GROMACS .gro file of C-alpha atoms in nm:
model
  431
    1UNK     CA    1  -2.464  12.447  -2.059
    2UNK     CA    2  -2.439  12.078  -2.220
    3UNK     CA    3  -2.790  11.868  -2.138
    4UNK     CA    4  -2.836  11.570  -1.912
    5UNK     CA    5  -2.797  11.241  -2.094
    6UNK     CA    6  -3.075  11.059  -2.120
    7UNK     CA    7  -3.158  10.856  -1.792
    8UNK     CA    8  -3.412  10.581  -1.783
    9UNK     CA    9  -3.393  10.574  -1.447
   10UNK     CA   10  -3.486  10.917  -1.378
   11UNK     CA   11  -3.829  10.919  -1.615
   12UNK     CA   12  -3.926  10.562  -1.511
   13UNK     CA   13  -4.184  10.702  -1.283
   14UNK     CA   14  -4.320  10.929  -1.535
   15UNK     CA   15  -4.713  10.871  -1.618
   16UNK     CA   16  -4.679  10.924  -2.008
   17UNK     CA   17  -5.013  10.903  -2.059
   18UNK     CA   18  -5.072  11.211  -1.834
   19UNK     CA   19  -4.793  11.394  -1.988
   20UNK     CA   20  -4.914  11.357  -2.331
   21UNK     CA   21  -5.285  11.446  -2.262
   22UNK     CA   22  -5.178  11.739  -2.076
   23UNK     CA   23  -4.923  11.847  -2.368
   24UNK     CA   24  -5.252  11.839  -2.607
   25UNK     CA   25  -5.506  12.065  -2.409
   26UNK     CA   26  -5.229  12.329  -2.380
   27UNK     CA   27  -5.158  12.290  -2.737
   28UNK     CA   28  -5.564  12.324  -2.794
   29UNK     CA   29  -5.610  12.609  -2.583
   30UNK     CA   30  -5.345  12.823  -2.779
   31UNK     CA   31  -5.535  12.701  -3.118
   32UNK     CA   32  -5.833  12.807  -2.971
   33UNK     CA   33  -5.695  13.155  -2.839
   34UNK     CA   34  -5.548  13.199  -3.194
   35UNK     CA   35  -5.829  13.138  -3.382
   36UNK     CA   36  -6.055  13.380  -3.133
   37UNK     CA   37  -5.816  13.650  -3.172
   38UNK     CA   38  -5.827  13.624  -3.550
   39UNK     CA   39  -5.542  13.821  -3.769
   40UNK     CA   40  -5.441  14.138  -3.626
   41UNK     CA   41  -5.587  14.375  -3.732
   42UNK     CA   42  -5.455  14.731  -3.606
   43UNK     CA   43  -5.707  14.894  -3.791
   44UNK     CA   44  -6.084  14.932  -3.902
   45UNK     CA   45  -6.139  15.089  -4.223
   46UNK     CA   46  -6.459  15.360  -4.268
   47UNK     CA   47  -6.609  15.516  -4.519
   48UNK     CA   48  -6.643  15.903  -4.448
   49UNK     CA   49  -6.760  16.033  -4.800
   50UNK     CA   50  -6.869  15.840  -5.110
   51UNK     CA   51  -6.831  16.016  -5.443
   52UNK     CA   52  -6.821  16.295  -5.388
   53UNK     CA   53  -6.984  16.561  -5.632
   54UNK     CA   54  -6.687  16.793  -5.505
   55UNK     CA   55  -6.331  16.674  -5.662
   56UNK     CA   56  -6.073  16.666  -5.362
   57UNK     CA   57  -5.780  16.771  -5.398
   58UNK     CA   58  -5.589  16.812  -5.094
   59UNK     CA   59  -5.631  16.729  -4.688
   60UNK     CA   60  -5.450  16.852  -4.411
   61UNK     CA   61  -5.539  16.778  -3.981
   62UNK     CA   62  -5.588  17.037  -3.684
   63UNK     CA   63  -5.632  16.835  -3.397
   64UNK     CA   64  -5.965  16.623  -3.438
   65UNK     CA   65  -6.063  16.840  -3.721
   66UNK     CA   66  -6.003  16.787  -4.134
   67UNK     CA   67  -5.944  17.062  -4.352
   68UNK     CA   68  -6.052  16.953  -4.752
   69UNK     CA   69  -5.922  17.136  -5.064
   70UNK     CA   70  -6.162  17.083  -5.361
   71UNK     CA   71  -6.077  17.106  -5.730
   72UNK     CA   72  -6.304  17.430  -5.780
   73UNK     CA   73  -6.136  17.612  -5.489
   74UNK     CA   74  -6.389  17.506  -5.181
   75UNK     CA   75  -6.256  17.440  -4.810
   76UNK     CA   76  -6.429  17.156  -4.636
   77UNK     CA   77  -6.407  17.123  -4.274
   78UNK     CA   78  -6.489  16.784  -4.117
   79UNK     CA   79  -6.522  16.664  -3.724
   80UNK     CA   80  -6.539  16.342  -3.551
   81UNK     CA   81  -6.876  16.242  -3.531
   82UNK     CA   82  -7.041  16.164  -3.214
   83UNK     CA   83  -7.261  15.936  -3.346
   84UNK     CA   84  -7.018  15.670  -3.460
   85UNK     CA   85  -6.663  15.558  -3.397
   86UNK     CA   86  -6.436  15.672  -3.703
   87UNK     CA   87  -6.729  15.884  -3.885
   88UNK     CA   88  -6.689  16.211  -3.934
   89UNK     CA   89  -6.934  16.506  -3.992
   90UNK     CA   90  -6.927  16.805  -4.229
   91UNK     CA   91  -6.878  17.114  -3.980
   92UNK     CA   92  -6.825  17.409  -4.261
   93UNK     CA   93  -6.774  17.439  -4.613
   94UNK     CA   94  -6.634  17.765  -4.761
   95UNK     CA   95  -6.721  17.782  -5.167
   96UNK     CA   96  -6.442  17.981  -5.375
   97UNK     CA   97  -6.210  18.034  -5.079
   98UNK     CA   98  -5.915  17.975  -5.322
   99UNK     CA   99  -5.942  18.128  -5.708
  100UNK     CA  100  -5.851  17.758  -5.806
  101UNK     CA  101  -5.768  17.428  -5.697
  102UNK     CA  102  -5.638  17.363  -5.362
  103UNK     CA  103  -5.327  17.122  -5.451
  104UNK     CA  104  -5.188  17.128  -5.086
  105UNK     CA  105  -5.335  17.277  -4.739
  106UNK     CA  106  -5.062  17.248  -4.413
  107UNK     CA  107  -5.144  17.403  -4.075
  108UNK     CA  108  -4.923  17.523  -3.785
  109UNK     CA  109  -5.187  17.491  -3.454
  110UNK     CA  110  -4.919  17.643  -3.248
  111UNK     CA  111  -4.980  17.988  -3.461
  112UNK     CA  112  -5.323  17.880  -3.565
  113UNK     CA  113  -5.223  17.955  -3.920
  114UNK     CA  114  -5.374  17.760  -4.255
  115UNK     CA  115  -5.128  17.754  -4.562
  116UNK     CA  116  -5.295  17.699  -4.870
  117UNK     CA  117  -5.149  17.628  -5.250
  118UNK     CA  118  -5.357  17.737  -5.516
  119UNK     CA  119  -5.321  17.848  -5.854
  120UNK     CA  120  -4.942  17.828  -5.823
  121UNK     CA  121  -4.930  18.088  -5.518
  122UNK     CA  122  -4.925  18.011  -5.136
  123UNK     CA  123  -5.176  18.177  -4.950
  124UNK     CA  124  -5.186  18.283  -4.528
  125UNK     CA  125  -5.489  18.214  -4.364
  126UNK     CA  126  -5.593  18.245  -4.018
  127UNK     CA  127  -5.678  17.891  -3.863
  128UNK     CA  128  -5.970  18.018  -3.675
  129UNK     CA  129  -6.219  18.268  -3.889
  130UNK     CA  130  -6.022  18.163  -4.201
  131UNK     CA  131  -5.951  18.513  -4.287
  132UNK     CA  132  -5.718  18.608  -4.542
  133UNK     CA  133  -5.359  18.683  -4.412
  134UNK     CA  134  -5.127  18.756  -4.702
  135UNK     CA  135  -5.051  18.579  -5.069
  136UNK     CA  136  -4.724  18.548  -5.116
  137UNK     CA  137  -4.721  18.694  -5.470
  138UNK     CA  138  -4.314  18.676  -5.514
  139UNK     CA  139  -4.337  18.306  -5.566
  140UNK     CA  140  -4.519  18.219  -5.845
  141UNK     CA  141  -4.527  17.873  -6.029
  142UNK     CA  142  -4.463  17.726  -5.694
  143UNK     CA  143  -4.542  17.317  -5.708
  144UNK     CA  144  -4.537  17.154  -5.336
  145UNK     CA  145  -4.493  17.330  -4.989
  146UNK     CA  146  -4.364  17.214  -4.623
  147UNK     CA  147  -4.474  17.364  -4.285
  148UNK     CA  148  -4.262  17.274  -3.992
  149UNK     CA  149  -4.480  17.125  -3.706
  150UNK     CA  150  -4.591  17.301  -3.421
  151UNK     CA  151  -4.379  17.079  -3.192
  152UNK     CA  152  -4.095  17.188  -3.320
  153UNK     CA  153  -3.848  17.369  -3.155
  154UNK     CA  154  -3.730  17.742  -3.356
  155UNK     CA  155  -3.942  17.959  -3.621
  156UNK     CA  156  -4.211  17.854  -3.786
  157UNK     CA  157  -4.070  17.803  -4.120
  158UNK     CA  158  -4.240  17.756  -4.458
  159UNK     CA  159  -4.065  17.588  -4.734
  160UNK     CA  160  -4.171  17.610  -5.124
  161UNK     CA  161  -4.064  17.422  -5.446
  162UNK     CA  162  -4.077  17.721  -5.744
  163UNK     CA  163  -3.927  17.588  -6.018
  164UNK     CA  164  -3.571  17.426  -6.019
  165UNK     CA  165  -3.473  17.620  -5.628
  166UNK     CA  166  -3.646  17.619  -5.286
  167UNK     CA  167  -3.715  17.881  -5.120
  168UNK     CA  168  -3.707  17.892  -4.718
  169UNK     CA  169  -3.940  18.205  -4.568
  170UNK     CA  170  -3.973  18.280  -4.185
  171UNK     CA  171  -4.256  18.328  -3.978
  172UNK     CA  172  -4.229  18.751  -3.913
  173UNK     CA  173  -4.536  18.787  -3.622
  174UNK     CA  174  -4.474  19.193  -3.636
  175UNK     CA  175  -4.549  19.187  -4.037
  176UNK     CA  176  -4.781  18.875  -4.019
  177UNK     CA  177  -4.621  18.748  -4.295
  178UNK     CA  178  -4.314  18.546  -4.425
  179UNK     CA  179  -3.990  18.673  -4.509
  180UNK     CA  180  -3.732  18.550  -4.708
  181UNK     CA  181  -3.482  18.350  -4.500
  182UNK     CA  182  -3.282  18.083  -4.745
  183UNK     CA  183  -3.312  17.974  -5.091
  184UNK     CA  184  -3.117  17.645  -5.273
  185UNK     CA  185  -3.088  17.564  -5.628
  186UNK     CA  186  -3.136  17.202  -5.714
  187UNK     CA  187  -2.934  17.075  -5.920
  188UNK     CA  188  -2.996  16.838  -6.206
  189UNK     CA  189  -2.751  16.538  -6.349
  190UNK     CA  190  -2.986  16.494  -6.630
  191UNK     CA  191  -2.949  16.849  -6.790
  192UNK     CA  192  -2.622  16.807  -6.979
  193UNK     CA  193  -2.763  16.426  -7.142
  194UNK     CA  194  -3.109  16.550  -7.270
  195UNK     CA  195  -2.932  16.885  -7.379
  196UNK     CA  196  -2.706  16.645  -7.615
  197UNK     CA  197  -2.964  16.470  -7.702
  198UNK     CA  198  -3.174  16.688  -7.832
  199UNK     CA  199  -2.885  16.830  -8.038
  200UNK     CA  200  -2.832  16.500  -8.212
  201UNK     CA  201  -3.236  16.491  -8.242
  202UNK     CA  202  -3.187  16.880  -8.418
  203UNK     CA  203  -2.874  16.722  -8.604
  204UNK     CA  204  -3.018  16.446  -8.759
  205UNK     CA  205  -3.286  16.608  -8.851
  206UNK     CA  206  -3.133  16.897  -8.992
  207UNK     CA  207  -2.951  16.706  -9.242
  208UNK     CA  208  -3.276  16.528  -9.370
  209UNK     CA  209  -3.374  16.900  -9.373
  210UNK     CA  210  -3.665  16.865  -9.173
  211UNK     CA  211  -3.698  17.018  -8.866
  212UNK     CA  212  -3.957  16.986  -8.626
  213UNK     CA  213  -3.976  17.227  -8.301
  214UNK     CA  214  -4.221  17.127  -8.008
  215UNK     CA  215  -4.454  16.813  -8.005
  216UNK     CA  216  -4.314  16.498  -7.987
  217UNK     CA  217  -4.144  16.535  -7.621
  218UNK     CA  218  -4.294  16.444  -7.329
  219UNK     CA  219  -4.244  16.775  -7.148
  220UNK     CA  220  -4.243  16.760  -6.789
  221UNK     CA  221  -3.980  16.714  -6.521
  222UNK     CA  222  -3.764  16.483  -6.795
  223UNK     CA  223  -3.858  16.646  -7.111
  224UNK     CA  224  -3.590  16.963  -7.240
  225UNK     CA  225  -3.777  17.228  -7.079
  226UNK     CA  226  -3.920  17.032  -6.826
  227UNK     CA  227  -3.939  17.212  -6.420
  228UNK     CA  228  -3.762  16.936  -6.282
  229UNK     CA  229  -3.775  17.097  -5.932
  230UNK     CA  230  -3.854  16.946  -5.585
  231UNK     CA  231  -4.157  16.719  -5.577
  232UNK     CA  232  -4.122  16.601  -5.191
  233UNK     CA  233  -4.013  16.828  -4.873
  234UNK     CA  234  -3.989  16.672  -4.516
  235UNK     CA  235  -3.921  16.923  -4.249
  236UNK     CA  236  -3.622  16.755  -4.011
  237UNK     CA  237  -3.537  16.905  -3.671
  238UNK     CA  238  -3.406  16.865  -3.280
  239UNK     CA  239  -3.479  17.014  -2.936
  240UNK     CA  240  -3.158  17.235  -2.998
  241UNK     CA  241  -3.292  17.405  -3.274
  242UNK     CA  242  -3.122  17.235  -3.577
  243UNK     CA  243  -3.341  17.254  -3.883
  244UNK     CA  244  -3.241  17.026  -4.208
  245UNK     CA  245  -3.469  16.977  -4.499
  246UNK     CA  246  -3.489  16.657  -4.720
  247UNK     CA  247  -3.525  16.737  -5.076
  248UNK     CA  248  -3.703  16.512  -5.301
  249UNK     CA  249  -3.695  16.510  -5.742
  250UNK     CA  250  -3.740  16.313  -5.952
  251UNK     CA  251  -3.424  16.141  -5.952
  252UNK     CA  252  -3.228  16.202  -5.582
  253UNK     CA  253  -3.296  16.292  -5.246
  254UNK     CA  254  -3.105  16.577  -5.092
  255UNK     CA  255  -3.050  16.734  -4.756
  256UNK     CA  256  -3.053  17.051  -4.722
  257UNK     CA  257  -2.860  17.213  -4.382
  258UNK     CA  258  -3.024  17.557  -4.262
  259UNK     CA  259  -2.704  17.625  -4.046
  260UNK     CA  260  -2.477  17.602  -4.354
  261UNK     CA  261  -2.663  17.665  -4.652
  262UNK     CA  262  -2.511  17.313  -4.767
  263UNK     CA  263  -2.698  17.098  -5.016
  264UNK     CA  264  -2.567  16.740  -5.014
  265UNK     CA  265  -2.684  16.427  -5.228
  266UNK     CA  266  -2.848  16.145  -5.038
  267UNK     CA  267  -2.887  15.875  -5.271
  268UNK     CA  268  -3.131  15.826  -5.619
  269UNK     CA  269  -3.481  15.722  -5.591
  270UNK     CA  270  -3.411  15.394  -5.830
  271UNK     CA  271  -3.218  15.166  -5.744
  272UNK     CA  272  -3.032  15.087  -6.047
  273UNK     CA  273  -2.933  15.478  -6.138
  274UNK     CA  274  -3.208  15.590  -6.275
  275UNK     CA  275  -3.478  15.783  -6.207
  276UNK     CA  276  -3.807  15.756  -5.987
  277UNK     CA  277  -4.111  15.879  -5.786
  278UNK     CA  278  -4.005  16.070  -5.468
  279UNK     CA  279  -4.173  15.883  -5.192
  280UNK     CA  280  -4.149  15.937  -4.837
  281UNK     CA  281  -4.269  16.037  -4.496
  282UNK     CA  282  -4.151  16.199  -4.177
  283UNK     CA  283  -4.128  15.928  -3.877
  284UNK     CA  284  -4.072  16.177  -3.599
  285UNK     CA  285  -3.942  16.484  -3.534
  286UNK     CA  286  -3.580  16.374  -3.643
  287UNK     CA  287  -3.638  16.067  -3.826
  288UNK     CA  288  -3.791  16.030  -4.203
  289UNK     CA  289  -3.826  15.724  -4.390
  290UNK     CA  290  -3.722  15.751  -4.787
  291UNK     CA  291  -3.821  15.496  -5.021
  292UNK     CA  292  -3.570  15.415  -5.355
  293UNK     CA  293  -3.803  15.195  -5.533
  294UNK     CA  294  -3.844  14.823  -5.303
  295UNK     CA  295  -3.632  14.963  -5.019
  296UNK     CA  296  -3.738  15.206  -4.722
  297UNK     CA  297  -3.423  15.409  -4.603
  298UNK     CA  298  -3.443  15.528  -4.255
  299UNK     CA  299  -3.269  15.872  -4.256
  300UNK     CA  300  -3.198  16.087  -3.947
  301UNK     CA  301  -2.989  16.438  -3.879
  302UNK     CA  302  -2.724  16.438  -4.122
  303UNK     CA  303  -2.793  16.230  -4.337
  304UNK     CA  304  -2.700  15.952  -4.151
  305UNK     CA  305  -2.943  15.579  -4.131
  306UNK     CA  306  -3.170  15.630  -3.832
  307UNK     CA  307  -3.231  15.286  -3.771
  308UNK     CA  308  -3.020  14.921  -3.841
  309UNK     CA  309  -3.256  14.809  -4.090
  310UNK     CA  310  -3.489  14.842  -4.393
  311UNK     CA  311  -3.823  14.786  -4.523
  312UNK     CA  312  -3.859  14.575  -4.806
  313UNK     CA  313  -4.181  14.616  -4.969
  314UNK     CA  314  -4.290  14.361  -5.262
  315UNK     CA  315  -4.364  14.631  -5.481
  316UNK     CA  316  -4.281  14.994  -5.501
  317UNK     CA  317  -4.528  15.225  -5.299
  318UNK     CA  318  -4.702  15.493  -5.465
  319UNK     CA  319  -4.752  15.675  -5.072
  320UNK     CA  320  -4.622  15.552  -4.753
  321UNK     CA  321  -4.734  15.732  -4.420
  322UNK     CA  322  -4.551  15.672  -4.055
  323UNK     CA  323  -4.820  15.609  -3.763
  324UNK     CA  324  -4.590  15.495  -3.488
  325UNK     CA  325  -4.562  15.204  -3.399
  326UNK     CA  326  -4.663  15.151  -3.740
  327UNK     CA  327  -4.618  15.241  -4.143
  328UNK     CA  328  -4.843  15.213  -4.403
  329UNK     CA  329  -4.794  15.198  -4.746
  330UNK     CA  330  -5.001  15.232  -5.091
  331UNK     CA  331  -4.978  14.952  -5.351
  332UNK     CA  332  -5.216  14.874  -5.680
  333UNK     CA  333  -5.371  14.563  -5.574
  334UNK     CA  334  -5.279  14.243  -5.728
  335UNK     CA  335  -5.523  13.953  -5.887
  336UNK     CA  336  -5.587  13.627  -5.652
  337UNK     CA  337  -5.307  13.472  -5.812
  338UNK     CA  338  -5.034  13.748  -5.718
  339UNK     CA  339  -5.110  13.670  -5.320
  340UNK     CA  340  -5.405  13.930  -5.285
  341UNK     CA  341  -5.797  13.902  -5.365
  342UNK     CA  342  -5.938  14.176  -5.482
  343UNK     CA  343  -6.244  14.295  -5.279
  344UNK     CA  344  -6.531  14.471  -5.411
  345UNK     CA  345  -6.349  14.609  -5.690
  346UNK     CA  346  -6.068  14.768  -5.515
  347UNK     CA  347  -5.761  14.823  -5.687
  348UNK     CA  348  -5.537  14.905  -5.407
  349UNK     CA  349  -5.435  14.805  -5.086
  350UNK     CA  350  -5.253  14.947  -4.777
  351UNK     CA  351  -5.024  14.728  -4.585
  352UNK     CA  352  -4.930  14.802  -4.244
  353UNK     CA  353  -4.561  14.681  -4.082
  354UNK     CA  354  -4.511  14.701  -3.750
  355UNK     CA  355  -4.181  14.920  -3.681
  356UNK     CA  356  -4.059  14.664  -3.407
  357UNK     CA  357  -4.081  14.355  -3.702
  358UNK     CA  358  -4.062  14.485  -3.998
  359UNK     CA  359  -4.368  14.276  -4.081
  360UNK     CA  360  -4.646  14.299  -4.218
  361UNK     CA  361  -4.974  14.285  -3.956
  362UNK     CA  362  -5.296  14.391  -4.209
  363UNK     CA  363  -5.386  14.427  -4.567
  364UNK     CA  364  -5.641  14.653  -4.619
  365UNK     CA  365  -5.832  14.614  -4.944
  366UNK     CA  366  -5.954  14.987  -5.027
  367UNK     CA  367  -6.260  15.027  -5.196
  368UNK     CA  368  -6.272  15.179  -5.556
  369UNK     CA  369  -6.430  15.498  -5.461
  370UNK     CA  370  -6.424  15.797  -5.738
  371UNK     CA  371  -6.240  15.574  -5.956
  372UNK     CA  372  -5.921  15.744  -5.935
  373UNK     CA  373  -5.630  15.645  -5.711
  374UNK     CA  374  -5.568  15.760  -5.335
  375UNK     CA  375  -5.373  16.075  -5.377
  376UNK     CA  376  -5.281  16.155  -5.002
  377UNK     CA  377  -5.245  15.970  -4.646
  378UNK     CA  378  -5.235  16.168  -4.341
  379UNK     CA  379  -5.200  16.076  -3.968
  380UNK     CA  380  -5.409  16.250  -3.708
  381UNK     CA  381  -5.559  16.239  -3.373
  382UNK     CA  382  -5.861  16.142  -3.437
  383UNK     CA  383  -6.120  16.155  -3.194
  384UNK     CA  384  -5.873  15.983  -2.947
  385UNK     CA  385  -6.068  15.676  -2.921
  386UNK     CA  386  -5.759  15.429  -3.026
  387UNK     CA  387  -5.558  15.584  -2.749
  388UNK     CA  388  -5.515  15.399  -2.447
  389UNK     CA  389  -5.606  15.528  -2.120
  390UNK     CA  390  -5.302  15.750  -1.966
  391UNK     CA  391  -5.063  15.722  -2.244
  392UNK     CA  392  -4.948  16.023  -2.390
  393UNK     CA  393  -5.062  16.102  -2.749
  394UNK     CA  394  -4.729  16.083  -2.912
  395UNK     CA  395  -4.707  15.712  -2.809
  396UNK     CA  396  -4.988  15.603  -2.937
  397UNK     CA  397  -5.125  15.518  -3.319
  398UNK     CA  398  -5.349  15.821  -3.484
  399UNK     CA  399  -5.581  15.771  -3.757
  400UNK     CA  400  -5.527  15.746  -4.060
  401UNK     CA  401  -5.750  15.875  -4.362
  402UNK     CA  402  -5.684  15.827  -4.723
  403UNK     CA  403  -5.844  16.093  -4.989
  404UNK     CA  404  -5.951  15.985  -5.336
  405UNK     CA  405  -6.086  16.213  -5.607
  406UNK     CA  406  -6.473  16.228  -5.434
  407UNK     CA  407  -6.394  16.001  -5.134
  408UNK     CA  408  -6.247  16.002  -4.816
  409UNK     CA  409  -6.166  15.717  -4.605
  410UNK     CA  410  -6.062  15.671  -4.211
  411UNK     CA  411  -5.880  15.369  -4.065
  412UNK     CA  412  -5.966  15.370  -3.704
  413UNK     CA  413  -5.679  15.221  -3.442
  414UNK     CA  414  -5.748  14.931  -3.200
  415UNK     CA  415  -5.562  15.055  -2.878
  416UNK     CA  416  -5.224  14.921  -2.826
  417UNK     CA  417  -5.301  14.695  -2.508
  418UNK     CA  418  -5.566  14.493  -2.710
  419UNK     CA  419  -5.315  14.482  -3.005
  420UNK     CA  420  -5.046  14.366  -2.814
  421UNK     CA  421  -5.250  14.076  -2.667
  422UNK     CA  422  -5.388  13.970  -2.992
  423UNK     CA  423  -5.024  13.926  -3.139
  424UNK     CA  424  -4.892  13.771  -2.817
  425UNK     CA  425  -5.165  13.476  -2.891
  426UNK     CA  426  -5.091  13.436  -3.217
  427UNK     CA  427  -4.652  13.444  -3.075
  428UNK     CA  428  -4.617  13.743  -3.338
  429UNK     CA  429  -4.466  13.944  -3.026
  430UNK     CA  430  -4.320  13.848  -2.713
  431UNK     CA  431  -4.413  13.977  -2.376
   0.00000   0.00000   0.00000
């Protein structure tokens, strides 16, 4: 529809003055609502343990509780406290449950069963008295694990990363114990390059007739006789019973299909060819988010983008975690002049996006705790305080902690209605 020309006649009668002072109180009023409201802020960081004497290792969630894995082989068990909002109290601590370090700790509630990886070797536990269920002493070397959830529909299935294959056991209740169910080899573009190489290394060196075996590589997932296996599982499925698995290495994600036994090739973890961290996160039950490098891929059943967009972050992540409606991501923290202060010494930051947006709502400015980098983020329930009254827990954000080498934080959520309010004020979200 075209608008009205101009009429003089029709604003004659008009009290300007009126208009205008009316036009400025509404304008004040949203100032003022703005600046009560302040930023956004989503969440409210805690500290739950400061340095730690014991060197964590691991973390994993059962409901309101936190399960620990030290560095000597204790188990830690945490609670909400009921003294303050976001603190959290030690409830029992288990010295040389595991022979070593506890690298990686995932629990299936629905089965109240503890997986454990230690000293290369997965180990059953029961959730409640902790007791000993079975080692699964077939598997040995193994590097990273993958539970499916509880919610999901099907077996409980375990997934482990031994070497350059993955191995996929069931849950067998009458043995109490997993069996084998599917295995996949993962593949590895950059065999057949370092294998030449090295020859032409051996080659030249053979005709200065000087040869040098070992030292000198790097070793590791790129050196000759590197592992090069699976750093990053996420567990995919749907109310039908369709189970995928994303496969993450060093230099491409995969999908693996349970039905078929197929292996496909996502896409590489850099975005120019080469290689990368594995970084990534499951959204929801069918939904993960990938990261190659800058860019967060969306990826649902088959492979297939989940969503129409991307997230661009302004650096690469080093851990991203999905707490719907939000994601959070790890970055080192930049100097004043890169955009962020550092605070108290804190060398990283988490930023959280808001899924809706795509942009970015808080900064969190992580303390230097331990002085060693966050190693994990994990969502969980909490102690259900962020949750808003009648909404079911799926719908609403969970808390998020963040474990250092000998500290453990906890970022509280502000309940979506008072979030929703503040960013309507500050016309960062429409009604």
């Amino acid at each position: 529809m075209r608008p009205k020309p101009w009429s003089k006649r029709r604003y004659a009668r008009v009290d300007w003055a009126s208009l205008t002072s009316h036009c400025m109180q509404t304008i004040l009023r949203w100032v003022a609502g703005t600046e009560a409201a302040g930023t956004a802020s989503p969440y409210t960081l805690a500290v739950v343990v400061a340095d730690s004497p014991l060197r964590m290792e691991s973390v994993a969630a059962s409901g309101h509780r936190l399960f620990l894995g030290a560095a000597d082989g204790t188990l830690v068990v945490y609670g909400p406290s009921a003294a303050s909002s976001g603190g959290y109290d030690v409830l029992e601590m288990h010295r040389q449950f595991a022979p070593r370090a506890i690298v990686q700790i995932a629990v299936h509630e629905q089965l109240e069963m503890l997986v454990l990886l230690s000293d290369g070797l997965v180990h059953v536990h029961a959730l409640g008295d902790l007791r000993r269920l079975a080692v699964l002493s077939a598997l040995r070397g193994c590097v990273t694990l993958a539970l499916t959830h509880a919610t999901d529909a099907g077996d409980c299935l375990l997934a482990v990363s031994c070497r350059r294959k993955v191995h996929v056991l069931r849950w067998a209740p009458a043995a109490a114990n997993f069996v084998d169910f599917a295995e996949v080899a993962i593949p590895d573009d950059s065999s057949a390059v370092q294998l030449k190489a090295a020859v032409v290394q051996l080659t030249e060196a053979a005709k200065d007739g000087v040869i040098t075996l070992g030292g000198g590589g790097s070793g590791g997932a790129d050196g000759l006789g590197g592992s090069g296996g699976a750093t990053l599982l996420i567990w995919l499925g749907a109310a039908e019973g369709v189970r995928e698995l994303l496969v993450g290495t060093r230099r491409e994600y995969h999908r693996f299909e349970l039905a078929t036994r197929e292996l496909s090739t996502l896409f590489r973890t850099g975005e120019r060819g080469g290689g990368g961290a594995a970084v990534g996160a499951r959204v929801g039950p069918s939904e993960a988010l990938l990261c190659q490098e800058r860019i967060g891929c969306f990826v649902g059943l088959g492979g297939s983008p989940s969503r129409k967009y991307q997230l661009s972050f302004r650096e690469p992540p080093l851990l991203v975690c999905a707490s719907v409606p939000y994601v959070l991501s790890l970055h080192p923290a930049r100097g004043a002049a890169g955009g962020v202060a550092r605070s108290g010494g804190a060398m990283h930051v988490l930023e959280v996006r808001l899924l809706l947006t795509q942009e970015v709502i808080q900064t969190i400015a992580l303390p230097a705790l331990g002085g060693a980098p966050p190693s994990h983020l994990l969502c969980h329930p909490g102690d259900g305080r962020g949750r808003a009254e009648g909404a079911p827990m799926a719908e609403q954000p969970a808390t998020v902690v963040t474990l250092g080498s000998g500290s453990l934080l906890s970022l509280c959520p502000l309940p979506l209605p008072e979030l929703q309010r503040q960013l309507v004020l500050q016309r960062r979200y429409d009604e």
